[in-house]
Each structure stands twice: as C-alpha cells, then as structure tokens.
Amino acid sequence: MRVVIAEDSVLLREGLTRLLTDRGHDVVAGVGDGEALIKTITELDAQGELPDVVVADVRMPPTHTDEGVRAAVRLRKAHPGLGVLVLSQYVEERYATELLAGSSRGVGYLLKDRVAEVREFVDAVVRVAEGGTALDPEVVAQLLGRSRKQDVLAGLTPREREVLGLMAEGRTNSAIARQLVVSDGAVEKHVSNIFLKLGLSPSEGDHRRVLAVLTYLNS
C-alpha cells in the first residue's frame, strides 16, 4: 500500500510514517499543509504513481481551520479512485458530512485518539485504500444522533440503528454479530430490513452498505 501523509505536526507525521512502514507499507511522501498535499498528489499522478490512500489532518496551516479537509474534498473530485482518510481532534459534523457527500468509496474519518489503537488504525487505512469505508464510532454516534430526527430513519428500530452505526464503522456482518452477541443470521436480517426501509434495491449490490450510511448523512 502506497500512502501520502498530510500532518503539520512533525512528531505525529513521523509517528504515522513509522506505524505504517513497520507494517510493510510504503509512505511515499509527508507534507505539512493542504496546498503541499495537492501539489504532491498532482506531481505523483503526472508520474503515473498516484498513491492508494492519503491520510490527512482536518486542520492544517495557514489558518488551522479546514485546509486539510478542503484539500481532501478537492482530491476526491480530481481523483475518484484515491482513498482519503482524514484525522480530527474532535468530531466536526460539517466536515465529516462534506467529505462523505461525494463518492461513497474509499473514505474515512477518524479521531486522532484512534491512532493509539495501532491495529485498528492501520486496518482502517488499508480498508480505505481498498475502497472501503472507515468511520470513527464517535463520528457515527453523533451523526446518527442528529439523523434520528430525520424522517428517513423514522422507520428503523433501535436495534437497526445500532446495526447501521456498526456498518458505518466498516464492520462486517460477522463482526457486528460478535459485537452485539447475536447470530450472523440475525444481523443479516437486520441489514436486509435496513436496506428495505431506506429504499436501497438489491441491484445496488454490496455498495448498499455504504449507501445506507450516506442516506442518513445526506438527509
């Protein structure tokens, strides 16, 4: 897996690089601001060496507000196949929603505290690089909390909302079953009900898992 890291804290950037390289991944570049990230990806693309995934801080110089996520959104529009995983100190719903509002493949939003859970963090980076989704449980909880007020989720049971939240974290049906201490069959039934109630037809295929999450994010 080829990775570009955008983080203005040199210590954190070096730490992320070490975590990934120690596990056999190739960190091809590390930058400290959004414009440098855009420039680096543009140059790599021109060389035919576009990375698999970008890991970027939401807030970077010069204003330390939204430069990182703005760069991430621009990159996803210019390079739809590029995975983007953003890191944030706090849950910022507007930025999470904006990032997830476009293509539903290869996107992630994690709190920086999650980096301390090394295995989960690296698994999330790999999942996003492979076109999957990785949402921090805290992000999911806040977005689901807001979305419960929306009519689109009115028909879901509390258990179905719980399953949807775990789906949004990128968990498989088997992982959800272990978390909830129920059978795989029970989870499959809940997932099917969620798809039905959100109007996601079988023709959507496996992509429905992400579309189910995006349905309430964009509602």
Short mmCIF file of C-alpha atoms in Angstrom, two decimals:
data_model
loop_
_atom_site.label_atom_id
_atom_site.label_comp_id
_atom_site.label_asym_id
_atom_site.label_seq_id
_atom_site.Cartn_x
_atom_site.Cartn_y
_atom_site.Cartn_z
CA MET A 1 0.00 0.00 0.00
CA ARG A 2 1.37 3.42 -1.02
CA VAL A 3 0.48 6.28 1.35
CA VAL A 4 0.87 10.07 1.47
CA ILE A 5 0.56 11.69 4.91
CA ALA A 6 -0.50 15.32 5.41
CA GLU A 7 0.00 16.47 9.01
CA ASP A 8 1.55 19.72 10.23
CA SER A 9 2.81 18.20 13.50
CA VAL A 10 6.22 16.76 12.61
CA LEU A 11 6.12 14.36 15.55
CA LEU A 12 2.71 12.95 14.61
CA ARG A 13 3.64 12.78 10.93
CA GLU A 14 6.80 10.84 11.73
CA GLY A 15 4.87 8.63 14.11
CA LEU A 16 2.26 7.75 11.49
CA THR A 17 5.02 7.07 8.99
CA ARG A 18 6.71 4.69 11.43
CA LEU A 19 3.47 2.86 12.22
CA LEU A 20 2.78 2.20 8.56
CA THR A 21 6.30 1.42 7.38
CA ASP A 22 6.85 -1.01 10.27
CA ARG A 23 3.91 -2.97 8.87
CA GLY A 24 5.28 -3.14 5.35
CA HIS A 25 3.53 -0.16 3.77
CA ASP A 26 5.25 2.49 1.67
CA VAL A 27 4.87 6.11 2.81
CA VAL A 28 5.87 7.89 -0.40
CA ALA A 29 5.56 11.46 0.92
CA GLY A 30 4.83 13.50 4.04
CA VAL A 31 3.67 17.13 3.89
CA GLY A 32 2.62 19.80 6.37
CA ASP A 33 -0.23 21.72 4.71
CA GLY A 34 -3.13 21.37 2.29
CA GLU A 35 -1.52 23.10 -0.68
CA ALA A 36 1.57 20.94 -0.39
CA LEU A 37 -0.71 17.90 -0.34
CA ILE A 38 -2.48 18.98 -3.55
CA LYS A 39 0.87 19.69 -5.23
CA THR A 40 2.36 16.36 -4.17
CA ILE A 41 -0.60 14.30 -5.40
CA THR A 42 -0.66 16.23 -8.70
CA GLU A 43 3.04 15.53 -9.25
CA LEU A 44 2.72 11.85 -8.34
CA ASP A 45 -0.25 11.48 -10.67
CA ALA A 46 1.71 13.09 -13.52
CA GLN A 47 4.42 10.47 -12.94
CA GLY A 48 1.86 7.68 -13.01
CA GLU A 49 2.49 6.98 -9.32
CA LEU A 50 -0.76 8.02 -7.65
CA PRO A 51 -0.80 6.58 -4.10
CA ASP A 52 -3.50 4.25 -2.82
CA VAL A 53 -4.52 6.48 0.07
CA VAL A 54 -3.98 9.90 1.65
CA VAL A 55 -4.05 10.32 5.43
CA ALA A 56 -4.72 14.00 6.21
CA ASP A 57 -5.39 16.14 9.26
CA VAL A 58 -8.61 18.16 9.04
CA ARG A 59 -6.93 21.35 10.31
CA MET A 60 -3.61 22.49 8.85
CA PRO A 61 -1.73 25.76 8.14
CA PRO A 62 -2.08 28.58 7.47
CA THR A 63 -5.34 29.13 9.40
CA HIS A 64 -5.65 25.72 11.12
CA THR A 65 -9.37 25.58 10.34
CA ASP A 66 -10.38 23.40 7.41
CA GLU A 67 -7.42 23.35 5.00
CA GLY A 68 -6.90 19.63 5.31
CA VAL A 69 -10.47 18.56 4.65
CA ARG A 70 -10.79 21.10 1.82
CA ALA A 71 -7.74 19.55 0.19
CA ALA A 72 -9.23 16.08 0.74
CA VAL A 73 -12.51 17.05 -0.94
CA ARG A 74 -10.62 18.54 -3.91
CA LEU A 75 -8.53 15.42 -4.26
CA ARG A 76 -11.56 13.12 -4.21
CA LYS A 77 -13.15 15.15 -7.00
CA ALA A 78 -9.97 15.15 -9.10
CA HIS A 79 -9.02 11.53 -8.34
CA PRO A 80 -12.14 9.45 -7.55
CA GLY A 81 -10.06 6.29 -7.12
CA LEU A 82 -7.85 7.82 -4.43
CA GLY A 83 -8.62 6.73 -0.87
CA VAL A 84 -8.83 9.57 1.66
CA LEU A 85 -8.73 9.13 5.42
CA VAL A 86 -8.97 12.33 7.49
CA LEU A 87 -7.97 12.69 11.12
CA SER A 88 -9.51 15.17 13.55
CA GLN A 89 -9.04 16.10 17.18
CA TYR A 90 -12.80 16.39 17.66
CA VAL A 91 -15.95 15.28 15.85
CA GLU A 92 -16.79 18.03 13.36
CA GLU A 93 -20.07 17.04 11.72
CA ARG A 94 -19.92 19.58 8.90
CA TYR A 95 -16.55 18.35 7.70
CA ALA A 96 -17.49 14.69 8.06
CA THR A 97 -20.68 15.21 6.08
CA GLU A 98 -18.91 17.21 3.38
CA LEU A 99 -16.27 14.55 2.90
CA LEU A 100 -18.85 11.77 2.74
CA ALA A 101 -21.26 13.63 0.47
CA GLY A 102 -19.48 12.69 -2.76
CA SER A 103 -18.39 9.23 -3.86
CA SER A 104 -19.07 6.64 -1.18
CA ARG A 105 -15.96 4.55 -1.81
CA GLY A 106 -12.54 4.89 -0.22
CA VAL A 107 -13.31 7.41 2.51
CA GLY A 108 -12.64 7.54 6.23
CA TYR A 109 -12.94 9.92 9.20
CA LEU A 110 -11.19 9.04 12.46
CA LEU A 111 -10.46 10.87 15.67
CA LYS A 112 -6.74 11.21 16.39
CA ASP A 113 -7.13 9.23 19.60
CA ARG A 114 -7.82 6.21 17.39
CA VAL A 115 -4.20 6.30 16.19
CA ALA A 116 -3.18 4.96 19.60
CA GLU A 117 -5.07 1.77 18.78
CA VAL A 118 -2.45 0.80 16.25
CA ARG A 119 -4.05 -2.28 14.75
CA GLU A 120 -7.44 -0.61 14.29
CA PHE A 121 -5.81 2.46 12.75
CA VAL A 122 -3.71 0.50 10.26
CA ASP A 123 -6.71 -1.70 9.40
CA ALA A 124 -8.74 1.47 8.72
CA VAL A 125 -6.04 2.88 6.42
CA VAL A 126 -5.90 -0.40 4.48
CA ARG A 127 -9.71 -0.60 4.26
CA VAL A 128 -9.94 2.92 2.83
CA ALA A 129 -7.08 2.23 0.40
CA GLU A 130 -9.02 -0.79 -0.87
CA GLY A 131 -12.15 1.28 -1.49
CA GLY A 132 -13.93 0.65 1.79
CA THR A 133 -15.21 2.99 4.50
CA ALA A 134 -13.82 3.71 7.97
CA LEU A 135 -15.78 5.96 10.32
CA ASP A 136 -14.85 6.53 13.94
CA PRO A 137 -17.51 5.24 16.38
CA GLU A 138 -17.76 8.73 17.91
CA VAL A 139 -18.39 10.27 14.49
CA VAL A 140 -21.05 7.67 13.77
CA ALA A 141 -22.70 8.25 17.16
CA GLN A 142 -23.00 11.99 16.60
CA LEU A 143 -24.18 11.71 13.02
CA LEU A 144 -26.70 9.03 13.93
CA GLY A 145 -27.88 11.13 16.87
CA ARG A 146 -28.56 14.04 14.54
CA SER A 147 -30.08 11.82 11.90
CA ARG A 148 -32.58 10.23 14.25
CA LYS A 149 -34.52 13.46 13.94
CA GLN A 150 -34.85 12.91 10.18
CA ASP A 151 -37.86 11.16 8.67
CA VAL A 152 -35.61 8.90 6.61
CA LEU A 153 -34.70 6.94 9.76
CA ALA A 154 -38.11 7.08 11.38
CA GLY A 155 -38.89 3.52 10.34
CA LEU A 156 -35.76 1.94 11.80
CA THR A 157 -35.91 0.12 15.11
CA PRO A 158 -33.35 0.92 17.83
CA ARG A 159 -31.53 -2.34 17.02
CA GLU A 160 -31.47 -1.49 13.31
CA ARG A 161 -29.98 1.92 14.12
CA GLU A 162 -27.35 0.18 16.21
CA VAL A 163 -26.51 -2.18 13.35
CA LEU A 164 -26.39 0.75 10.93
CA GLY A 165 -23.93 2.52 13.22
CA LEU A 166 -21.65 -0.52 13.27
CA MET A 167 -21.94 -0.84 9.50
CA ALA A 168 -20.80 2.77 9.21
CA GLU A 169 -17.67 1.91 11.18
CA GLY A 170 -16.79 -0.53 8.40
CA ARG A 171 -17.61 -3.72 10.34
CA THR A 172 -18.64 -6.92 8.55
CA ASN A 173 -21.82 -8.79 9.45
CA SER A 174 -19.79 -11.32 11.43
CA ALA A 175 -18.04 -8.56 13.37
CA ILE A 176 -21.40 -6.92 14.12
CA ALA A 177 -22.76 -10.25 15.34
CA ARG A 178 -19.83 -10.63 17.73
CA GLN A 179 -20.25 -7.06 18.99
CA LEU A 180 -23.97 -7.48 19.65
CA VAL A 181 -23.69 -11.12 20.77
CA VAL A 182 -26.24 -12.36 18.26
CA SER A 183 -26.14 -14.80 15.36
CA ASP A 184 -24.89 -13.93 11.88
CA GLY A 185 -28.37 -14.71 10.59
CA ALA A 186 -29.93 -12.16 12.93
CA VAL A 187 -27.55 -9.48 11.68
CA GLU A 188 -28.26 -10.37 8.05
CA LYS A 189 -31.97 -9.95 8.75
CA HIS A 190 -31.42 -6.53 10.34
CA VAL A 191 -29.24 -5.42 7.42
CA SER A 192 -31.85 -6.55 4.91
CA ASN A 193 -34.53 -4.62 6.80
CA ILE A 194 -32.33 -1.51 6.82
CA PHE A 195 -31.82 -1.71 3.05
CA LEU A 196 -35.56 -2.20 2.53
CA LYS A 197 -36.58 0.70 4.78
CA LEU A 198 -34.01 3.05 3.22
CA GLY A 199 -35.16 2.15 -0.28
CA LEU A 200 -31.90 0.54 -1.40
CA SER A 201 -32.68 -2.08 -4.02
CA PRO A 202 -30.78 -5.37 -4.44
CA SER A 203 -29.31 -4.03 -7.69
CA GLU A 204 -27.04 -1.80 -5.60
CA GLY A 205 -25.02 -4.89 -4.58
CA ASP A 206 -22.52 -4.74 -1.72
CA HIS A 207 -22.32 -0.98 -2.25
CA ARG A 208 -25.58 -0.70 -0.31
CA ARG A 209 -23.69 -0.86 2.98
CA VAL A 210 -22.10 2.49 2.32
CA LEU A 211 -25.16 3.94 0.62
CA ALA A 212 -27.19 3.11 3.73
CA VAL A 213 -24.86 5.31 5.77
CA LEU A 214 -24.84 8.09 3.19
CA THR A 215 -28.63 8.09 3.07
CA TYR A 216 -28.91 9.47 6.59
CA LEU A 217 -25.82 11.67 6.30
CA ASN A 218 -27.32 13.47 3.33
CA SER A 219 -30.89 13.55 4.63
#
